[in-house]
Amino acid sequence: MQDNLSPIFAALADPTRRAIIGQLAKGEAHVGDIAKPFLKEMSLPAITKHLKVLESAGLITKTKDAQWRSCKINAKPLEEATHWMEQYREFWEESFDRLDEYLKSIQSKKKSKGKKHGKG
Amino acid sequence: MQDNLSPIFAALADPTRRAIIGQLAKGEAHVGDIAKPFLKEMSLPAITKHLKVLESAGLITKTKDAQWRSCKINAKPLEEATHWMEQYREFWEESFDRLDEYLKSIQSKKKSKGKKHGKG
DNA sequence: TGCATATATAACCAAATTGTTAATTAACCA
DNA sequence: TGGTTAATTAACAATTTGGTTATATATGCA
């Protein structure tokens, strides 16, 4: 019911992979092109692996083009991930007009705590 | 310049931790309350660890309350993560009115490819 | 004081992640 | 046919992750 999200978030948890997405947002690119900015920091096989993680998460698609693999961003999974987060938007907006109400609800919870935890 | 995002995405990559956030969205809760739905699947120390990951990512805050630790959602990091993803919103919306233009840009890239890769 | 409750920490383990280098595959080209 | 280029795969090591059980800490209470 909700777990294709894990591989998406896991893919985004790596800064190299986020940078790759940022790069692909500017247009399709081949593995070698994608790798170029990272080759001082890591090897080509490392990039191959990162691309595989992104592909498994559905964030990119690869197409064969002679001896090159052309990589294209697929943002659909980002939409799903964003959708999951949007559920909690009210919690980062509450600090404005909803703060008062929120604090009140916290207070009423605190009041009922004595009873609530007496059962153990 | 941009890496507090990794621990946030990493925290969200685990379904147990996402479920905990879902639970805390309904209100503050103590560790024991949070753990209850998971105790058939894992132990209390496992939950303690998950909470620590969430806390390190800034997604929850814990306050001491006698022998209980009250956990509260803090959605600010979700806002940051969402903000990062929003950069790519056009890519999941393009499939409507922007599709045509996009396809054209792809086509022109394809045309220039022969030259582009002749340099190696 | 000392027991019960709530939670955290320690020590450990298996599996996954992230990188490496070396070898392999695949396509083009002379 | 063989060499060059592009990318992947294999084998390996170090680190991190996510769980375990056993122990420790902290608080409230009889």
mmCIF file of C-alpha atoms (C1' of nucleotides) in Angstrom:
data_model
loop_
_atom_site.group_PDB
_atom_site.id
_atom_site.type_symbol
_atom_site.label_atom_id
_atom_site.label_comp_id
_atom_site.label_asym_id
_atom_site.label_seq_id
_atom_site.Cartn_x
_atom_site.Cartn_y
_atom_site.Cartn_z
ATOM 1 C CA MET A 1 0.000 0.000 0.000
ATOM 2 C CA GLN A 2 2.872 2.375 0.436
ATOM 3 C CA ASP A 3 6.282 0.884 -0.160
ATOM 4 C CA ASN A 4 7.779 1.861 -3.337
ATOM 5 C CA LEU A 5 8.652 4.969 -1.364
ATOM 6 C CA SER A 6 11.586 3.424 0.478
ATOM 7 C CA PRO A 7 13.829 2.961 -2.569
ATOM 8 C CA ILE A 8 12.988 6.480 -3.713
ATOM 9 C CA PHE A 9 13.969 8.119 -0.437
ATOM 10 C CA ALA A 10 17.007 5.841 -0.168
ATOM 11 C CA ALA A 11 18.107 6.894 -3.641
ATOM 12 C CA LEU A 12 17.764 10.558 -2.682
ATOM 13 C CA ALA A 13 19.733 10.075 0.524
ATOM 14 C CA ASP A 14 23.026 10.200 -1.353
ATOM 15 C CA PRO A 15 24.389 13.613 -2.403
ATOM 16 C CA THR A 16 26.099 12.215 -5.493
ATOM 17 C CA ARG A 17 22.794 10.807 -6.669
ATOM 18 C CA ARG A 18 20.991 14.058 -5.990
ATOM 19 C CA ALA A 19 23.675 15.862 -7.961
ATOM 20 C CA ILE A 20 23.154 13.430 -10.834
ATOM 21 C CA ILE A 21 19.463 14.201 -10.825
ATOM 22 C CA GLY A 22 20.262 17.891 -10.835
ATOM 23 C CA GLN A 23 22.465 17.333 -13.834
ATOM 24 C CA LEU A 24 19.923 15.263 -15.715
ATOM 25 C CA ALA A 25 17.347 17.962 -15.120
ATOM 26 C CA LYS A 26 19.340 20.037 -17.579
ATOM 27 C CA GLY A 27 18.976 17.361 -20.206
ATOM 28 C CA GLU A 28 19.689 13.795 -21.152
ATOM 29 C CA ALA A 29 23.275 12.664 -20.799
ATOM 30 C CA HIS A 30 25.448 9.620 -21.267
ATOM 31 C CA VAL A 31 27.120 7.801 -18.406
ATOM 32 C CA GLY A 32 30.490 9.291 -19.244
ATOM 33 C CA ASP A 33 29.111 12.820 -19.250
ATOM 34 C CA ILE A 34 27.327 12.227 -15.987
ATOM 35 C CA ALA A 35 30.452 10.788 -14.431
ATOM 36 C CA LYS A 36 32.783 13.571 -15.509
ATOM 37 C CA PRO A 37 32.166 15.978 -12.574
ATOM 38 C CA PHE A 38 32.758 13.151 -10.086
ATOM 39 C CA LEU A 39 35.802 11.398 -11.498
ATOM 40 C CA LYS A 40 38.194 13.144 -9.122
ATOM 41 C CA GLU A 41 36.207 11.829 -6.210
ATOM 42 C CA MET A 42 35.197 8.409 -7.393
ATOM 43 C CA SER A 43 35.538 5.884 -10.183
ATOM 44 C CA LEU A 44 33.304 5.177 -13.132
ATOM 45 C CA PRO A 45 31.983 1.902 -11.697
ATOM 46 C CA ALA A 46 30.883 3.865 -8.648
ATOM 47 C CA ILE A 47 28.808 6.055 -10.934
ATOM 48 C CA THR A 48 27.420 3.000 -12.711
ATOM 49 C CA LYS A 49 26.228 1.776 -9.341
ATOM 50 C CA HIS A 50 24.648 5.096 -8.434
ATOM 51 C CA LEU A 51 22.837 5.100 -11.749
ATOM 52 C CA LYS A 52 21.567 1.620 -11.046
ATOM 53 C CA VAL A 53 20.165 2.764 -7.718
ATOM 54 C CA LEU A 54 18.452 5.690 -9.422
ATOM 55 C CA GLU A 55 17.109 3.433 -12.143
ATOM 56 C CA SER A 56 15.782 0.872 -9.657
ATOM 57 C CA ALA A 57 13.998 3.656 -7.838
ATOM 58 C CA GLY A 58 12.485 4.682 -11.160
ATOM 59 C CA LEU A 59 14.122 8.102 -11.052
ATOM 60 C CA ILE A 60 15.936 7.715 -14.334
ATOM 61 C CA THR A 61 15.552 5.624 -17.448
ATOM 62 C CA LYS A 62 18.394 4.441 -19.627
ATOM 63 C CA THR A 63 18.246 3.869 -23.325
ATOM 64 C CA LYS A 64 20.881 2.236 -25.417
ATOM 65 C CA ASP A 65 22.420 4.327 -28.146
ATOM 66 C CA ALA A 66 25.325 2.552 -29.844
ATOM 67 C CA GLN A 67 27.967 2.111 -27.155
ATOM 68 C CA TRP A 68 26.465 4.912 -25.085
ATOM 69 C CA ARG A 69 23.726 4.698 -22.483
ATOM 70 C CA SER A 70 21.586 7.783 -22.544
ATOM 71 C CA CYS A 71 20.080 8.639 -19.163
ATOM 72 C CA LYS A 72 16.919 10.642 -18.767
ATOM 73 C CA ILE A 73 15.291 11.939 -15.611
ATOM 74 C CA ASN A 74 11.930 10.483 -14.651
ATOM 75 C CA ALA A 75 10.415 12.655 -11.959
ATOM 76 C CA LYS A 76 7.275 10.616 -11.368
ATOM 77 C CA PRO A 77 8.733 9.028 -8.212
ATOM 78 C CA LEU A 78 9.590 12.505 -6.954
ATOM 79 C CA GLU A 79 5.944 13.324 -7.294
ATOM 80 C CA GLU A 80 5.027 10.314 -5.170
ATOM 81 C CA ALA A 81 7.588 11.201 -2.546
ATOM 82 C CA THR A 82 6.425 14.805 -2.512
ATOM 83 C CA HIS A 83 2.859 13.614 -2.194
ATOM 84 C CA TRP A 84 3.801 11.623 0.898
ATOM 85 C CA MET A 85 5.431 14.683 2.440
ATOM 86 C CA GLU A 86 2.574 16.994 1.536
ATOM 87 C CA GLN A 87 0.469 15.107 4.067
ATOM 88 C CA TYR A 88 2.487 16.900 6.709
ATOM 89 C CA ARG A 89 2.536 20.327 5.148
ATOM 90 C CA GLU A 90 0.240 21.648 7.847
ATOM 91 C CA PHE A 91 2.938 20.835 10.384
ATOM 92 C CA TRP A 92 5.451 23.155 8.852
ATOM 93 C CA GLU A 93 2.882 25.849 8.205
ATOM 94 C CA GLU A 94 1.216 25.656 11.586
ATOM 95 C CA SER A 95 3.741 27.995 13.158
ATOM 96 C CA PHE A 96 1.715 30.830 11.733
ATOM 97 C CA ASP A 97 -2.045 30.979 12.129
ATOM 98 C CA ARG A 98 -2.457 27.463 13.479
ATOM 99 C CA LEU A 99 0.012 27.750 16.314
ATOM 100 C CA ASP A 100 -2.506 28.817 18.899
ATOM 101 C CA GLU A 101 -4.865 25.984 18.206
ATOM 102 C CA TYR A 102 -2.023 23.513 18.147
ATOM 103 C CA LEU A 103 -0.710 24.596 21.527
ATOM 104 C CA LYS A 104 -4.156 24.232 22.981
ATOM 105 C CA SER A 105 -4.437 20.679 21.706
ATOM 106 C CA ILE A 106 -1.066 19.853 23.243
ATOM 107 C CA GLN A 107 -2.204 21.307 26.539
ATOM 108 C CA SER A 108 -5.340 19.179 26.664
ATOM 109 C CA LYS A 109 -3.238 16.080 25.982
ATOM 110 C CA LYS A 110 -0.933 16.975 28.832
ATOM 111 C CA LYS A 111 -3.860 17.326 31.191
ATOM 112 C CA SER A 112 -5.141 13.817 30.486
ATOM 113 C CA LYS A 113 -1.725 12.232 30.842
ATOM 114 C CA GLY A 114 -2.013 11.170 34.461
ATOM 115 C CA LYS A 115 -4.872 8.814 33.679
ATOM 116 C CA LYS A 116 -3.524 7.809 30.273
ATOM 117 C CA HIS A 117 -0.362 6.286 31.662
ATOM 118 C CA GLY A 118 -1.661 4.900 34.855
ATOM 119 C CA LYS A 119 -2.602 1.601 33.265
ATOM 120 C CA GLY A 120 0.839 -0.066 33.094
ATOM 121 C CA MET B 1 25.950 24.003 0.864
ATOM 122 C CA GLN B 2 23.191 21.440 0.682
ATOM 123 C CA ASP B 3 23.791 18.448 2.865
ATOM 124 C CA ASN B 4 21.544 18.297 5.745
ATOM 125 C CA LEU B 5 19.257 16.697 3.187
ATOM 126 C CA SER B 6 20.945 13.303 3.228
ATOM 127 C CA PRO B 7 20.022 12.372 6.792
ATOM 128 C CA ILE B 8 16.475 13.538 6.161
ATOM 129 C CA PHE B 9 15.984 11.373 3.097
ATOM 130 C CA ALA B 10 17.809 8.497 4.790
ATOM 131 C CA ALA B 11 15.459 8.771 7.749
ATOM 132 C CA LEU B 12 12.451 8.661 5.445
ATOM 133 C CA ALA B 13 13.789 5.628 3.587
ATOM 134 C CA ASP B 14 12.578 3.286 6.301
ATOM 135 C CA PRO B 15 8.876 2.366 6.406
ATOM 136 C CA THR B 16 8.872 1.971 10.168
ATOM 137 C CA ARG B 17 10.173 5.499 10.534
ATOM 138 C CA ARG B 18 7.612 6.856 8.072
ATOM 139 C CA ALA B 19 4.911 5.090 10.044
ATOM 140 C CA ILE B 20 6.207 6.686 13.236
ATOM 141 C CA ILE B 21 5.964 10.097 11.618
ATOM 142 C CA GLY B 22 2.433 9.286 10.531
ATOM 143 C CA GLN B 23 1.613 8.390 14.074
ATOM 144 C CA LEU B 24 3.177 11.509 15.568
ATOM 145 C CA ALA B 25 1.237 13.613 13.103
ATOM 146 C CA LYS B 26 -1.827 12.656 15.135
ATOM 147 C CA GLY B 27 -0.233 14.038 18.269
ATOM 148 C CA GLU B 28 2.644 13.789 20.677
ATOM 149 C CA ALA B 29 3.344 10.355 22.058
ATOM 150 C CA HIS B 30 5.710 8.578 24.396
ATOM 151 C CA VAL B 31 8.210 5.995 23.241
ATOM 152 C CA GLY B 32 6.094 3.164 24.589
ATOM 153 C CA ASP B 33 3.005 4.381 22.767
ATOM 154 C CA ILE B 34 4.953 4.801 19.564
ATOM 155 C CA ALA B 35 6.437 1.341 19.878
ATOM 156 C CA LYS B 36 3.169 -0.464 20.578
ATOM 157 C CA PRO B 37 2.092 -1.041 16.934
ATOM 158 C CA PHE B 38 5.516 -2.497 16.106
ATOM 159 C CA LEU B 39 6.248 -4.732 19.057
ATOM 160 C CA LYS B 40 5.158 -7.869 17.216
ATOM 161 C CA GLU B 41 7.672 -7.125 14.516
ATOM 162 C CA MET B 42 10.557 -5.687 16.482
ATOM 163 C CA SER B 43 11.854 -4.882 19.934
ATOM 164 C CA LEU B 44 11.730 -1.687 21.926
ATOM 165 C CA PRO B 45 15.448 -0.927 21.469
ATOM 166 C CA ALA B 46 14.867 -1.111 17.724
ATOM 167 C CA ILE B 47 12.297 1.640 18.099
ATOM 168 C CA THR B 48 14.647 3.632 20.303
ATOM 169 C CA LYS B 49 17.136 3.489 17.448
ATOM 170 C CA HIS B 50 14.589 4.549 14.866
ATOM 171 C CA LEU B 51 13.627 7.475 17.059
ATOM 172 C CA LYS B 52 17.260 8.444 17.342
ATOM 173 C CA VAL B 53 17.583 8.473 13.551
ATOM 174 C CA LEU B 54 14.476 10.641 13.294
ATOM 175 C CA GLU B 55 15.766 12.954 15.997
ATOM 176 C CA SER B 56 19.199 13.290 14.359
ATOM 177 C CA ALA B 57 17.487 14.199 11.125
ATOM 178 C CA GLY B 58 15.548 16.821 13.048
ATOM 179 C CA LEU B 59 12.217 15.220 12.229
ATOM 180 C CA ILE B 60 11.169 14.801 15.838
ATOM 181 C CA THR B 61 12.044 16.372 19.136
ATOM 182 C CA LYS B 62 12.015 14.581 22.452
ATOM 183 C CA THR B 63 11.222 16.145 25.775
ATOM 184 C CA LYS B 64 11.652 14.527 29.128
ATOM 185 C CA ASP B 65 8.553 14.076 31.186
ATOM 186 C CA ALA B 66 9.223 12.062 34.338
ATOM 187 C CA GLN B 67 10.323 8.619 33.148
ATOM 188 C CA TRP B 68 8.635 9.185 29.792
ATOM 189 C CA ARG B 69 10.076 10.760 26.668
ATOM 190 C CA SER B 70 7.453 12.663 24.806
ATOM 191 C CA CYS B 71 8.060 12.775 21.057
ATOM 192 C CA LYS B 72 6.736 15.526 18.842
ATOM 193 C CA ILE B 73 6.894 15.808 15.096
ATOM 194 C CA ASN B 74 9.012 18.580 13.626
ATOM 195 C CA ALA B 75 8.151 18.922 9.974
ATOM 196 C CA LYS B 76 10.658 21.635 9.119
ATOM 197 C CA PRO B 77 13.062 19.136 7.535
ATOM 198 C CA LEU B 78 10.190 17.828 5.454
ATOM 199 C CA GLU B 79 9.776 21.310 4.147
ATOM 200 C CA GLU B 80 13.422 21.406 3.134
ATOM 201 C CA ALA B 81 13.220 18.021 1.459
ATOM 202 C CA THR B 82 10.034 19.037 -0.343
ATOM 203 C CA HIS B 83 11.703 22.227 -1.417
ATOM 204 C CA TRP B 84 14.519 20.229 -2.986
ATOM 205 C CA MET B 85 12.041 18.075 -4.884
ATOM 206 C CA GLU B 86 9.943 21.028 -5.988
ATOM 207 C CA GLN B 87 12.856 22.058 -8.197
ATOM 208 C CA TYR B 88 11.870 19.174 -10.413
ATOM 209 C CA ARG B 89 8.137 19.648 -10.367
ATOM 210 C CA GLU B 90 8.162 20.722 -13.995
ATOM 211 C CA PHE B 91 9.462 17.272 -14.877
ATOM 212 C CA TRP B 92 6.443 15.501 -13.538
ATOM 213 C CA GLU B 93 4.048 18.067 -14.876
ATOM 214 C CA GLU B 94 5.564 18.285 -18.326
ATOM 215 C CA SER B 95 3.641 15.266 -19.534
ATOM 216 C CA PHE B 96 0.718 17.588 -20.103
ATOM 217 C CA ASP B 97 1.158 20.895 -21.893
ATOM 218 C CA ARG B 98 4.947 20.864 -21.933
ATOM 219 C CA LEU B 99 5.346 17.441 -23.513
ATOM 220 C CA ASP B 100 5.536 18.706 -27.047
ATOM 221 C CA GLU B 101 8.207 21.247 -26.335
ATOM 222 C CA TYR B 102 10.158 18.728 -24.326
ATOM 223 C CA LEU B 103 10.120 16.139 -27.070
ATOM 224 C CA LYS B 104 11.367 18.734 -29.488
ATOM 225 C CA SER B 105 14.288 19.590 -27.220
ATOM 226 C CA ILE B 106 15.159 15.912 -26.977
ATOM 227 C CA GLN B 107 15.043 15.613 -30.735
ATOM 228 C CA SER B 108 17.427 18.496 -31.268
ATOM 229 C CA LYS B 109 19.822 16.947 -28.753
ATOM 230 C CA LYS B 110 19.689 13.676 -30.667
ATOM 231 C CA LYS B 111 20.506 15.417 -33.912
ATOM 232 C CA SER B 112 23.669 17.007 -32.535
ATOM 233 C CA LYS B 113 24.874 13.791 -30.956
ATOM 234 C CA GLY B 114 27.116 12.602 -33.782
ATOM 235 C CA LYS B 115 29.350 15.647 -33.429
ATOM 236 C CA LYS B 116 28.994 15.834 -29.670
ATOM 237 C CA HIS B 117 30.597 12.458 -29.083
ATOM 238 C CA GLY B 118 33.134 12.446 -31.822
ATOM 239 C CA LYS B 119 35.656 14.092 -29.550
ATOM 240 C CA GLY B 120 36.743 11.015 -27.506
ATOM 241 C "C1'" DT C 1 15.034 1.775 50.751
ATOM 242 C "C1'" DG C 2 13.991 -0.812 47.133
ATOM 243 C "C1'" DC C 3 10.825 -2.500 43.491
ATOM 244 C "C1'" DA C 4 8.349 -1.593 39.170
ATOM 245 C "C1'" DT C 5 8.125 1.037 34.999
ATOM 246 C "C1'" DA C 6 10.060 3.562 30.952
ATOM 247 C "C1'" DT C 7 13.709 4.102 28.183
ATOM 248 C "C1'" DA C 8 18.542 3.997 26.728
ATOM 249 C "C1'" DT C 9 22.952 1.851 26.025
ATOM 250 C "C1'" DA C 10 26.272 -1.933 25.123
ATOM 251 C "C1'" DA C 11 27.810 -5.625 22.642
ATOM 252 C "C1'" DC C 12 27.005 -8.209 19.045
ATOM 253 C "C1'" DC C 13 25.497 -9.939 14.321
ATOM 254 C "C1'" DA C 14 23.858 -10.227 9.420
ATOM 255 C "C1'" DA C 15 22.876 -7.789 5.524
ATOM 256 C "C1'" DA C 16 23.155 -3.744 2.750
ATOM 257 C "C1'" DT C 17 25.763 0.196 1.020
ATOM 258 C "C1'" DT C 18 29.555 2.433 -1.149
ATOM 259 C "C1'" DG C 19 33.613 2.368 -2.733
ATOM 260 C "C1'" DT C 20 37.821 -0.006 -4.977
ATOM 261 C "C1'" DT C 21 40.568 -2.508 -9.035
ATOM 262 C "C1'" DA C 22 40.560 -5.871 -12.611
ATOM 263 C "C1'" DA C 23 38.172 -8.162 -16.111
ATOM 264 C "C1'" DT C 24 34.358 -8.403 -19.387
ATOM 265 C "C1'" DT C 25 31.041 -7.055 -22.827
ATOM 266 C "C1'" DA C 26 29.473 -4.365 -26.659
ATOM 267 C "C1'" DA C 27 29.832 -1.252 -30.402
ATOM 268 C "C1'" DC C 28 32.341 1.226 -33.749
ATOM 269 C "C1'" DC C 29 36.178 1.831 -36.949
ATOM 270 C "C1'" DA C 30 40.436 1.178 -39.669
ATOM 271 C "C1'" DT D 1 40.229 -8.990 -37.351
ATOM 272 C "C1'" DG D 2 41.845 -6.435 -33.946
ATOM 273 C "C1'" DG D 3 42.072 -2.003 -31.443
ATOM 274 C "C1'" DT D 4 39.697 1.736 -29.070
ATOM 275 C "C1'" DT D 5 36.005 3.568 -26.488
ATOM 276 C "C1'" DA D 6 31.859 3.146 -23.344
ATOM 277 C "C1'" DA D 7 29.938 0.950 -19.842
ATOM 278 C "C1'" DT D 8 29.030 -3.014 -16.922
ATOM 279 C "C1'" DT D 9 30.175 -6.850 -14.006
ATOM 280 C "C1'" DA D 10 32.951 -9.421 -10.608
ATOM 281 C "C1'" DA D 11 35.310 -9.836 -6.535
ATOM 282 C "C1'" DC D 12 36.581 -7.722 -2.658
ATOM 283 C "C1'" DA D 13 36.906 -4.533 1.666
ATOM 284 C "C1'" DA D 14 35.219 -1.041 4.848
ATOM 285 C "C1'" DT D 15 31.384 1.110 6.776
ATOM 286 C "C1'" DT D 16 26.636 1.668 7.914
ATOM 287 C "C1'" DT D 17 22.165 -0.078 8.980
ATOM 288 C "C1'" DG D 18 18.761 -2.453 11.419
ATOM 289 C "C1'" DG D 19 17.957 -5.810 14.245
ATOM 290 C "C1'" DT D 20 18.903 -8.778 18.535
ATOM 291 C "C1'" DT D 21 19.489 -9.770 23.880
ATOM 292 C "C1'" DA D 22 21.304 -8.362 28.168
ATOM 293 C "C1'" DT D 23 22.377 -4.650 31.109
ATOM 294 C "C1'" DA D 24 22.085 0.018 32.884
ATOM 295 C "C1'" DT D 25 19.856 4.329 34.124
ATOM 296 C "C1'" DA D 26 16.243 7.194 35.816
ATOM 297 C "C1'" DT D 27 11.898 8.112 37.841
ATOM 298 C "C1'" DG D 28 7.783 7.307 40.751
ATOM 299 C "C1'" DC D 29 5.894 5.068 44.534
ATOM 300 C "C1'" DA D 30 4.847 1.757 48.627
#
